[in-house]
mmCIF file of C-alpha atoms in Angstrom:
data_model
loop_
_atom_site.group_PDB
_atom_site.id
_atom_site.type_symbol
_atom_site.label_atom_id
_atom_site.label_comp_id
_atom_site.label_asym_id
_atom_site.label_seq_id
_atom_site.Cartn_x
_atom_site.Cartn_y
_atom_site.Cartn_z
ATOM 1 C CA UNK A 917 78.502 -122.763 -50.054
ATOM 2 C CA UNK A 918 77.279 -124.652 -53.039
ATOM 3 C CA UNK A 919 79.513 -124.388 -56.636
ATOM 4 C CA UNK A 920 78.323 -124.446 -59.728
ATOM 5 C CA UNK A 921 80.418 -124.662 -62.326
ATOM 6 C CA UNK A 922 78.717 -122.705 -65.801
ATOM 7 C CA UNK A 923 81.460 -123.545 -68.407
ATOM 8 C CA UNK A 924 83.401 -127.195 -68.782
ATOM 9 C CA UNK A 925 84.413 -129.775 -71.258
ATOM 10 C CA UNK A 926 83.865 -133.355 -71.868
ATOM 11 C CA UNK A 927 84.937 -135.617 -74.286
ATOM 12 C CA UNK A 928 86.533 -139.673 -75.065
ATOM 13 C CA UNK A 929 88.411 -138.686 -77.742
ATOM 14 C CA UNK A 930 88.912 -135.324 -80.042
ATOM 15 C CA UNK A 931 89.869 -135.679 -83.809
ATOM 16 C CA UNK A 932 88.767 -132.699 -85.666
ATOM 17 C CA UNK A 933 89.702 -130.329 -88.488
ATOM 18 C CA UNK A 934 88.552 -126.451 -87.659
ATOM 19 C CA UNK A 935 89.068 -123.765 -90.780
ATOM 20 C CA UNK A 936 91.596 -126.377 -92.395
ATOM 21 C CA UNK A 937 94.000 -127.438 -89.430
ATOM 22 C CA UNK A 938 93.666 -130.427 -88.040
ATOM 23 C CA UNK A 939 93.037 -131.571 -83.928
ATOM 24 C CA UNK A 940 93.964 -134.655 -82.794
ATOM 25 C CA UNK A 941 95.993 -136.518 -79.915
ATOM 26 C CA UNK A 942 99.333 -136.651 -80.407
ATOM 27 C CA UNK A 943 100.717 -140.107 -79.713
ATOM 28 C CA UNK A 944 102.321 -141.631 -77.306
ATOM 29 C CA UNK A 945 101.658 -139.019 -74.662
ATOM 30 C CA UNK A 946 98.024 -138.301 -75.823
ATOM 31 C CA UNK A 947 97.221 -135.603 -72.956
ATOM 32 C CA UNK A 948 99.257 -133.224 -76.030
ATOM 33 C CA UNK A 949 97.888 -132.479 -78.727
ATOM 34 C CA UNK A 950 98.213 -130.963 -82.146
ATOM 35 C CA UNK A 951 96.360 -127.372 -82.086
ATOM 36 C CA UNK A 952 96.309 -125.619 -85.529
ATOM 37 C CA UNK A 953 99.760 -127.049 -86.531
ATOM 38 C CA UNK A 954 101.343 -126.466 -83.400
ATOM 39 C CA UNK A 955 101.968 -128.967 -80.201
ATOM 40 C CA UNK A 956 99.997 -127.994 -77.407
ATOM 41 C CA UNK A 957 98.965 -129.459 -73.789
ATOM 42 C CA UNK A 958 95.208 -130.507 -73.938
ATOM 43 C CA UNK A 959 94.981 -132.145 -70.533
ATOM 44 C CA UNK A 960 97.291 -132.644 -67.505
ATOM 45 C CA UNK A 961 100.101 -134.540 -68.202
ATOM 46 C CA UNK A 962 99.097 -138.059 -66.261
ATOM 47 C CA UNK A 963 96.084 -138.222 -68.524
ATOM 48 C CA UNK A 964 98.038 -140.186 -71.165
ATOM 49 C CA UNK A 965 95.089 -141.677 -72.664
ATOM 50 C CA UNK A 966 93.596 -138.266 -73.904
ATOM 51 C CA UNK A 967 89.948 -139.058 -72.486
ATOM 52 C CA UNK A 968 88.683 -136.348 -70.673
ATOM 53 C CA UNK A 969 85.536 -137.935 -69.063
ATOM 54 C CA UNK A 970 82.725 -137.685 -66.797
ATOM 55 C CA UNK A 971 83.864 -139.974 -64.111
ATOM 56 C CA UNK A 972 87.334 -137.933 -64.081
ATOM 57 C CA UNK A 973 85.232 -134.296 -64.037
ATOM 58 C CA UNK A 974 83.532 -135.750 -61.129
ATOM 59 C CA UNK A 975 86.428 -137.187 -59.213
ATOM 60 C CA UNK A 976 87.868 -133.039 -59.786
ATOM 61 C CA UNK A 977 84.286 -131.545 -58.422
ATOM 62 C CA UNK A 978 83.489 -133.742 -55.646
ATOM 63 C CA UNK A 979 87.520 -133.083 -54.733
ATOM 64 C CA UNK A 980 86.921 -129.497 -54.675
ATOM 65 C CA UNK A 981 83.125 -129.379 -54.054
ATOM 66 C CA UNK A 982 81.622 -128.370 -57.312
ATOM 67 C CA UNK A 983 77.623 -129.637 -56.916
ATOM 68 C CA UNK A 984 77.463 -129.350 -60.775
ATOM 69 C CA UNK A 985 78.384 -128.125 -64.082
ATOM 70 C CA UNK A 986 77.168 -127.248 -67.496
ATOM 71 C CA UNK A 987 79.081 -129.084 -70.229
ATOM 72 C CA UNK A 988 79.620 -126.561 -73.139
ATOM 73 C CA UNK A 989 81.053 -127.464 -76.763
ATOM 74 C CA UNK A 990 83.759 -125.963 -79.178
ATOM 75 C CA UNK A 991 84.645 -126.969 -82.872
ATOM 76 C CA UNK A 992 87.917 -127.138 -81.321
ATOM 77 C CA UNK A 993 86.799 -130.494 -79.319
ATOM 78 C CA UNK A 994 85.155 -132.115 -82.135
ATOM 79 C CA UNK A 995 81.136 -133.031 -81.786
ATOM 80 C CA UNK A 996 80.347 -134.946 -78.519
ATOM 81 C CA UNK A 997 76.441 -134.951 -78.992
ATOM 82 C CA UNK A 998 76.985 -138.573 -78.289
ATOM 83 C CA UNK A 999 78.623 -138.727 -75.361
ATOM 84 C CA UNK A 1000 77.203 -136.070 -73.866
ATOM 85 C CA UNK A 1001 73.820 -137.666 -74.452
ATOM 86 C CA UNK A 1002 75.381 -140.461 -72.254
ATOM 87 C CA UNK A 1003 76.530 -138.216 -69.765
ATOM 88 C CA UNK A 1004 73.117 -136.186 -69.707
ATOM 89 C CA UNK A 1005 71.452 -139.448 -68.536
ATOM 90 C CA UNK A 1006 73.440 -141.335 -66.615
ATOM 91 C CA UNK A 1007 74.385 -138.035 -64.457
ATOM 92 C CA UNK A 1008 71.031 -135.449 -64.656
ATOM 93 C CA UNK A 1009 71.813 -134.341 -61.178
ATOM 94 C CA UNK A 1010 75.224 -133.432 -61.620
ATOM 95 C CA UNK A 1011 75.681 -132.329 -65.382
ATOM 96 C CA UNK A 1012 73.688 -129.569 -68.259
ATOM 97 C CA UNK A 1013 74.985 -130.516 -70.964
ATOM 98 C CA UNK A 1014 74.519 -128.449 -74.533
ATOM 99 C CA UNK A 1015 73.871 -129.636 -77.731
ATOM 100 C CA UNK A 1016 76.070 -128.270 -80.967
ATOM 101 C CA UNK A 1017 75.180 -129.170 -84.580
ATOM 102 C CA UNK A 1018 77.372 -128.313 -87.772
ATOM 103 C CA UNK A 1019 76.565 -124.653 -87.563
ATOM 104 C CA UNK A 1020 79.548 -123.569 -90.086
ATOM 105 C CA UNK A 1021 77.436 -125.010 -93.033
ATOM 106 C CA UNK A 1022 74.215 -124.174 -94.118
ATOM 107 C CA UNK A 1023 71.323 -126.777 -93.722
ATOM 108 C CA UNK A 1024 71.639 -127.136 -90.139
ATOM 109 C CA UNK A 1025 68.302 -126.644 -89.085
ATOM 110 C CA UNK A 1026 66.761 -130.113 -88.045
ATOM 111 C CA UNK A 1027 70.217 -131.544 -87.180
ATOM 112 C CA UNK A 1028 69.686 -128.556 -84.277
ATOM 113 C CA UNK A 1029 66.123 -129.498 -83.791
ATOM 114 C CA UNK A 1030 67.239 -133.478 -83.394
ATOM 115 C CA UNK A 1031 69.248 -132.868 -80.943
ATOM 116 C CA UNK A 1032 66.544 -131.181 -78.664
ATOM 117 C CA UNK A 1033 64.386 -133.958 -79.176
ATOM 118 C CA UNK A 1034 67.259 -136.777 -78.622
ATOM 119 C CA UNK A 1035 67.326 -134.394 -74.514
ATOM 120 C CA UNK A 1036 69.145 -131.612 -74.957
ATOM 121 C CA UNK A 1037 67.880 -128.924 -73.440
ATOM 122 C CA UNK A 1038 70.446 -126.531 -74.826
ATOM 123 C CA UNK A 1039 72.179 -125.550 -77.764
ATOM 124 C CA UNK A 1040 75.927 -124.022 -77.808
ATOM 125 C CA UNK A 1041 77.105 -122.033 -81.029
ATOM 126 C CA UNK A 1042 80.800 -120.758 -80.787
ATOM 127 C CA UNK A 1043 79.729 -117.720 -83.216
ATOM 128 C CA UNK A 1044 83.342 -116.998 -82.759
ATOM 129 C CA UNK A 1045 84.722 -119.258 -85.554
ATOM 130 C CA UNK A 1046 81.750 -118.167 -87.289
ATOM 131 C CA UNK A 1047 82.001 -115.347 -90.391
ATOM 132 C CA UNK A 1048 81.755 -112.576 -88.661
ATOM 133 C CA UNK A 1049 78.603 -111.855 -90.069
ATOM 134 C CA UNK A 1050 76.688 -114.720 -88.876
ATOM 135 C CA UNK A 1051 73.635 -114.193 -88.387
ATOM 136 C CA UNK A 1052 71.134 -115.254 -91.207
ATOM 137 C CA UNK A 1053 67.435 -116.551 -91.986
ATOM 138 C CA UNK A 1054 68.012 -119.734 -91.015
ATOM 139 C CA UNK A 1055 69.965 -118.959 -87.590
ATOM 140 C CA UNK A 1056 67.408 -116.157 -87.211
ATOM 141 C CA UNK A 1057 64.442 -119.158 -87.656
ATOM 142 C CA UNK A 1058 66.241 -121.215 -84.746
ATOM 143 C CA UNK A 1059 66.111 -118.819 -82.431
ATOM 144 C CA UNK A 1060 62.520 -118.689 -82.962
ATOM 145 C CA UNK A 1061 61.928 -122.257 -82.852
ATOM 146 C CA UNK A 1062 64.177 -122.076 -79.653
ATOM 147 C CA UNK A 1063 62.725 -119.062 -77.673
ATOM 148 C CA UNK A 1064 59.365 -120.920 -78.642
ATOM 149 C CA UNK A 1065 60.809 -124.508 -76.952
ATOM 150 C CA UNK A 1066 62.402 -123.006 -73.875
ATOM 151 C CA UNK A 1067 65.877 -123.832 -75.241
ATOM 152 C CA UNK A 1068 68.531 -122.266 -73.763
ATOM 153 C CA UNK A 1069 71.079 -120.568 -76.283
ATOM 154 C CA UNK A 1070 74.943 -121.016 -74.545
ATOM 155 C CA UNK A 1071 77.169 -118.703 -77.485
ATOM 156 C CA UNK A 1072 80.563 -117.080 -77.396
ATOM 157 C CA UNK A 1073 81.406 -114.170 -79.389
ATOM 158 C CA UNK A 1074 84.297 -112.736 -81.757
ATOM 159 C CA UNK A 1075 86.759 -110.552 -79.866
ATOM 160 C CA UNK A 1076 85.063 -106.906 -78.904
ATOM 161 C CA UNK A 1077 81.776 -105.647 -80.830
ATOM 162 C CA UNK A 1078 82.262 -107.285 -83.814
ATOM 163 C CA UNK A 1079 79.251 -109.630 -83.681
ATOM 164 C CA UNK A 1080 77.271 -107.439 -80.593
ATOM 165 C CA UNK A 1081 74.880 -105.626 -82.701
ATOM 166 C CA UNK A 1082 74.165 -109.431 -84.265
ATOM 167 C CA UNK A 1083 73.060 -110.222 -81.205
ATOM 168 C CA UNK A 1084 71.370 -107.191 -80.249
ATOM 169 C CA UNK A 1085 69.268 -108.326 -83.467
ATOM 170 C CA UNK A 1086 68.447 -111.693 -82.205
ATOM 171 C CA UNK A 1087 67.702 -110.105 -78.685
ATOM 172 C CA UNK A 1088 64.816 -107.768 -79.772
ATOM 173 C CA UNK A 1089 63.435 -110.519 -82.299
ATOM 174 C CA UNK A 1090 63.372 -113.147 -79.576
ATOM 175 C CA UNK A 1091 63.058 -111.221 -76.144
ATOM 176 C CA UNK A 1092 62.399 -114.581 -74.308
ATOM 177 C CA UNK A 1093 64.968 -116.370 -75.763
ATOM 178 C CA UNK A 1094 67.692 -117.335 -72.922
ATOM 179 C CA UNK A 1095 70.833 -116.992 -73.563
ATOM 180 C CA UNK A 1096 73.945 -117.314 -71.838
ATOM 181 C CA UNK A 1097 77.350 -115.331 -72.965
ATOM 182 C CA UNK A 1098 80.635 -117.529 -72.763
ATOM 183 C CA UNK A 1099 84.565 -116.492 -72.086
ATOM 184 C CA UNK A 1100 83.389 -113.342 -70.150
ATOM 185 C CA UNK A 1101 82.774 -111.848 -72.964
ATOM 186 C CA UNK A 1102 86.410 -112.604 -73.658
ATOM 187 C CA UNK A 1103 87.736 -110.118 -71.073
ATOM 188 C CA UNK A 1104 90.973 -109.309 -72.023
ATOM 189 C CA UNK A 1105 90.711 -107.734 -75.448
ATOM 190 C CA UNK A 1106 89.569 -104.318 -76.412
ATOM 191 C CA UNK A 1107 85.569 -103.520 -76.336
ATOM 192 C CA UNK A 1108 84.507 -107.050 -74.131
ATOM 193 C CA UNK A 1109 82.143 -104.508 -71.785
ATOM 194 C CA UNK A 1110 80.445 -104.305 -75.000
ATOM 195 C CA UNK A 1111 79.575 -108.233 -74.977
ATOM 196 C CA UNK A 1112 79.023 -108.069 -70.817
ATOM 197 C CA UNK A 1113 76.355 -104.986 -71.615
ATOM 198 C CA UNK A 1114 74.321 -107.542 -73.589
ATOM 199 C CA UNK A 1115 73.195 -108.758 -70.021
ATOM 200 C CA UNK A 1116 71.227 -105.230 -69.568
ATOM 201 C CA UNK A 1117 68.492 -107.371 -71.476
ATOM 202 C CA UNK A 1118 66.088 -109.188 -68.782
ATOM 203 C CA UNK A 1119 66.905 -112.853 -70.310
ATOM 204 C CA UNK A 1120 70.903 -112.665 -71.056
ATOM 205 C CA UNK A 1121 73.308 -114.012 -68.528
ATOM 206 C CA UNK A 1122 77.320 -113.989 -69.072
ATOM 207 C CA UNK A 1123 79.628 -116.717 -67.969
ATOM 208 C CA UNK A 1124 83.240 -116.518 -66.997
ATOM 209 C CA UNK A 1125 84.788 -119.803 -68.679
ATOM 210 C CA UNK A 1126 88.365 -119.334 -69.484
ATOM 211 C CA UNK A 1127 88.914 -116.217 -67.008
ATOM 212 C CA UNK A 1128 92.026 -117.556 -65.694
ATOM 213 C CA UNK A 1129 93.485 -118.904 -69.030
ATOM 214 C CA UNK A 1130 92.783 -115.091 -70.362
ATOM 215 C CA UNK A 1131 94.494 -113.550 -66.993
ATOM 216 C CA UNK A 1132 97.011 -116.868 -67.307
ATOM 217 C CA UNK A 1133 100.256 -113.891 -67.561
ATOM 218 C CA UNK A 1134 99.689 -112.320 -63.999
ATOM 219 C CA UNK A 1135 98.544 -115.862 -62.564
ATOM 220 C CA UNK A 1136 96.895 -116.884 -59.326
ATOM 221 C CA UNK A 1137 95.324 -115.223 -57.446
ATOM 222 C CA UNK A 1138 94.289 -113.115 -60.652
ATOM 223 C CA UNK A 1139 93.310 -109.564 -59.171
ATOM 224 C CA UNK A 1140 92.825 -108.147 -62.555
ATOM 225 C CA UNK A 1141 90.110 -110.687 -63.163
ATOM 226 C CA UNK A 1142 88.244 -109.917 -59.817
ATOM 227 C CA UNK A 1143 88.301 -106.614 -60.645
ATOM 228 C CA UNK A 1144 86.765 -107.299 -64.132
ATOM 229 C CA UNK A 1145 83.868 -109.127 -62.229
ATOM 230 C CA UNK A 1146 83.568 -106.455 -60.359
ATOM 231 C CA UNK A 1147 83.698 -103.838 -63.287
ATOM 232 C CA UNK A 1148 80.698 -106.153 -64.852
ATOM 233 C CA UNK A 1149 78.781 -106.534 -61.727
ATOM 234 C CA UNK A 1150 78.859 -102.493 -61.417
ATOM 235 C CA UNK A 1151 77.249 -102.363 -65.504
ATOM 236 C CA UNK A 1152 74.421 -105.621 -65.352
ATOM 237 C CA UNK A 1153 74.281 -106.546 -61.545
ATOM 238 C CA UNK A 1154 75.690 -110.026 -59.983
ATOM 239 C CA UNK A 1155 72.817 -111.272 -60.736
ATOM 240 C CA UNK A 1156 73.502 -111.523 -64.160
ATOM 241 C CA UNK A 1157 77.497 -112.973 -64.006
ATOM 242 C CA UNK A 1158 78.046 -116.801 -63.032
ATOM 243 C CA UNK A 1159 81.564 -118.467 -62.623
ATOM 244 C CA UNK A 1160 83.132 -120.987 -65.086
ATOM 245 C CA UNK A 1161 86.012 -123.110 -65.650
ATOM 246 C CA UNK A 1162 86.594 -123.731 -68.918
ATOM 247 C CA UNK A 1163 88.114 -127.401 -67.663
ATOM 248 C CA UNK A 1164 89.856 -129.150 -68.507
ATOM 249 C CA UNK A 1165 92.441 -126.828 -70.490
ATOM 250 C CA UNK A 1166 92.557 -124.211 -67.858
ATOM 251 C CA UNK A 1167 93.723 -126.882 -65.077
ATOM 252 C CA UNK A 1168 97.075 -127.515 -66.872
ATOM 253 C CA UNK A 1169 97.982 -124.501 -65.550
ATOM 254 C CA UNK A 1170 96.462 -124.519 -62.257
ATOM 255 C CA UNK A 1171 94.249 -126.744 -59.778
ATOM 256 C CA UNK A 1172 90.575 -127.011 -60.927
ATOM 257 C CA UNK A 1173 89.785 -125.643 -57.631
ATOM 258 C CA UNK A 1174 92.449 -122.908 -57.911
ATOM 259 C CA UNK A 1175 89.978 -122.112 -60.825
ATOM 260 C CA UNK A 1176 87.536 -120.984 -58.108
ATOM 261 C CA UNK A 1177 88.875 -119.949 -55.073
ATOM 262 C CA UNK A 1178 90.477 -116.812 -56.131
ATOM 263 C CA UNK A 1179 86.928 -115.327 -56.295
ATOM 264 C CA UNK A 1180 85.951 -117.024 -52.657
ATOM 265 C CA UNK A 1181 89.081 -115.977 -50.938
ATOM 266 C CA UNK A 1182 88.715 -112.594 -52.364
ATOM 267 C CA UNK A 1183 88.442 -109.988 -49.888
ATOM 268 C CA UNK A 1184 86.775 -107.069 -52.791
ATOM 269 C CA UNK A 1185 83.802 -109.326 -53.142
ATOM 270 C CA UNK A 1186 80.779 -110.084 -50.212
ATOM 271 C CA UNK A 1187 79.529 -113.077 -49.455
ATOM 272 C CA UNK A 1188 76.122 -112.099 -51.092
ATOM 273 C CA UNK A 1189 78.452 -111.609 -54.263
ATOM 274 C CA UNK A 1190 80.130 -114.378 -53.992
ATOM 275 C CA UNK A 1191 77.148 -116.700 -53.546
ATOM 276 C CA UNK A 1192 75.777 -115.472 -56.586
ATOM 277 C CA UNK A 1193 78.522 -115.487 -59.095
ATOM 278 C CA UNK A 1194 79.750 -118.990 -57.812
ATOM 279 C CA UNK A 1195 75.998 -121.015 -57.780
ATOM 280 C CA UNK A 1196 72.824 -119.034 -57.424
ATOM 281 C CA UNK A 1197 72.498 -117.440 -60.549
ATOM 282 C CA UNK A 1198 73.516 -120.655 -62.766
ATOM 283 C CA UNK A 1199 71.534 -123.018 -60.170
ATOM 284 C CA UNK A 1200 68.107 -120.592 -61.529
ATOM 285 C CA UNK A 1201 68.867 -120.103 -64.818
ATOM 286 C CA UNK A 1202 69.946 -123.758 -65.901
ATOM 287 C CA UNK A 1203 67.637 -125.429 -63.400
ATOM 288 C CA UNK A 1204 69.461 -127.262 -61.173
ATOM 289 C CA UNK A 1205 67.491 -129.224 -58.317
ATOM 290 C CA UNK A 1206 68.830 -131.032 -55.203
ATOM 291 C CA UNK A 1207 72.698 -129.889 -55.458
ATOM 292 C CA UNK A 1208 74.615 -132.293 -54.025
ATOM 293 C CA UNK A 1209 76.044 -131.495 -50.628
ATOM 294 C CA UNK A 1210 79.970 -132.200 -51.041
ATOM 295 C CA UNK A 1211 82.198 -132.692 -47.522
ATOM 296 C CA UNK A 1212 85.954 -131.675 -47.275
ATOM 297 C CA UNK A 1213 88.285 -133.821 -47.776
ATOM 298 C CA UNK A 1214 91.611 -133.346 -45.896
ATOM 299 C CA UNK A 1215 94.896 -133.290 -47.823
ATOM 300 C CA UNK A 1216 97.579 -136.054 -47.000
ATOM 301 C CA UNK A 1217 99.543 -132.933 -47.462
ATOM 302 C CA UNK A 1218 97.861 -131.160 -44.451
#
């Protein structure tokens, strides 16, 4: 079976301020960081340096025989439009990697519209940390210019339905607009099979980055969260659902392949399931060719 990872991180180095409070490495063990004034663990603890890069990522997927992954963005990690430009072309076969301008101020238009031209082939808005009410001309004139480009739209919502009937909106405006739903519709709070129903619509797609950091209190091998998939599978179809890690953040807690396996080792899910929530769907919709075929590689502990 091939893996495709639909929801990571990449960065060098994260120094950011998000809604006042700053982000930044805290020194000299840099894998911690400060979070919105409190001290919390970025990365694993041996990555004292705080980079989180490619050439790491790939030593974790060819370890646990991830083919590829989309690279997603947060205000949380800073921009990386830079390095992920890097990353886009030294690794096309291996990494999708989203665009994100300054969408919290107004004016952001051709930054957005740069970036697709610089390669991107995606652009990531975490309408989350957005006002609530987001959605206005000029985000309503990007999805336009998007739908018209072929530019796929990665976004993660506020908590329940309070930015669902935004999107609904943007949906019937732009019906061939792709877009792709992050944090499972953040599963664990009231009203998420609201965000999940979005996928009823021919061209939406939901991702489950983060699944195991919002199951993180009943821990491995997360039940509740299969039978979430499952819940969403029964309302859109598997065809709609794809798996993600949210790494690096989500393997201070557990393996990166840990991350995955509770959904292959699942006995409530079939193969055919399984193959479609772990690559098939995400291998279609972001347009991933020649996967790379990644052996086993025996533990010293085995």
């Amino acid at each position: 079976m091939n893996i495709i990872d639909a929801h990571a991180h990449l960065w060098l180095h994260v120094d950011t301020v998000v809604n006042g409070s700053a982000i930044h490495p805290l020194e000299p063990n840099r894998s911690r960081s400060l979070f919105f004034g409190e001290e919390r663990q970025m990365l694993p603890p041996f990555m004292t340096d705080g980079e989180n890069s490619a050439e790491r990522f790939l030593s974790n997927m060819d370890y646990a025989q991830v083919s590829a992954a989309v690279i997603t963005q947060e205000f949380i990690d800073g921009q990386q439009n830079s390095y992920l430009q890097q990353v886009q072309r030294q690794y096309p076969d291996r990494f999708f990697c989203f665009g994100m301008a300054e969408f919290r101020k107004t004016g952001f238009l051709d930054e957005a519209k740069s970036l697709i031209d610089s390669g991107f082939k995606g652009l990531k808005i975490p309408a989350a940390r957005l006002e609530t009410q987001f959605l206005n001309d000029e985000f309503m004139e990007l999805f336009r210019w998007m739908e018209q480009h072929d530019i796929i739209l990665g976004i993660e919502l506020a908590d329940g339905n309070a930015q669902v009937a935004q999107m609904e909106e943007v949906i019937q405006e732009c019906p061939q607009l792709r877009i792709i739903i992050g944090h499972f519709g953040m599963v664990t709070r009231p009203g998420w099979m609201s965000q999940i129903r979005l996928a009823r619509h021919e061209n939406v797609f939901v991702e489950s980055g983060g699944i195991t950091w919002l199951f993180n209190d009943e821990f491995y091998p997360f039940p509740s969260a299969v039978r979430a998939i499952k819940e969403a599978a029964e309302a859109v179809g598997m065809e709609k659902l794809m798996w993600g890690s949210d790494y690096p953040r989500t393997i201070t807690a557990i393996t990166y392949k840990m991350s995955y396996d509770f959904v292959s080792k699942s006995q409530e899910l079939t193969d055919e399931e399984k193959d479609l929530f772990l690559w098939r769907n995400a291998c279609q919709f972001f347009g991933f060719n020649d996967l790379k075929v990644l052996p086993y590689i025996k533990n010293m502990s085995e």
